[in-house]
């Protein structure tokens, strides 16, 4: 069976002809007939029964004679299986879809169908895009804050007996932006630290006597106990150089709260006698106690000494004296006499006190000492030279206030 197709445009459609064994028209006549049918019939409003063909005019304008001719042409065309192609047409777009993102830029889409009309009889498909898109929700997205890493712990608020230390973190991982939520929870945390008991460091400094038999053992022989107004430390060995004539230093640590330092107990648990002539104690690095004299720790005996407590501030002692009028009463101005102020609770360290000590003259000198001696009770004057001095009066002011007066004959031979 031989087949061919003839297409004529009729608005959006054309006539197609398929010739089979029933068609008695040659190709040229069929083509002419389809053109005539299109012009004389379809365009004049003839209501066609051919597949896909539509009338394009007003049927009332078509005369009956012409209508009969159109029916005859239609029969011939129908016997040749002629039909009209219908090109596809787009429907209206549907509703937009929801946005694909809540923020930061998303996409909406809508679709249309090629069904207005749908293509028929080999008619062309619709031209253009079936899907249309547009941007949506282009506002910048809010960023909720996130915590960064914890920082280092701060220094502990106490060195012992429990303190507190803190650390913090920042809401920067990421930082909140564009209206995003702040981080939830606390930005700082704390913990206890240095919960161990507090200890006090005592540094004991001493000078051993110069006699060849004064030297003692370096360690293991003597137990030192510091005595205070509120208690005392445990006994401690305190290794140090105790060679005759040498200075020794050792340190002990103890957690006892003893109050203000006032004395020291030294227990000799061996047969190593030791003689010391000075003793000084530093409490946490600050000198708080002094002693001088002849401290002999016998074999298997205990020696207790009272320490002169040293305060935080020095006290000013102003000494005023009058020298006797005798020919030999005058003394040295300085370097010969060491003055020690004696009180109800202790005494100062010996100190030179430069002043006029000429025959019959009056002299004034000042000593500053941090020892806490209590109520002033006396003055000790040690002559370290061969310069005899005779004084007949002496007065002492403590921080500018008169606290002691003496009159008589004082001979420093």
Coordinates of C-alpha atoms in Angstrom, one line a residue, residues 20-24 79-80:
X20 CA -5.2 3.9 0.2
X21 CA -7.0 1.5 -2.1
X22 CA -10.4 3.3 -1.7
X23 CA -9.1 6.7 -2.8
X24 CA -9.8 7.3 -6.5
X79 CA -12.7 8.2 1.2
X80 CA -9.1 9.2 1.0

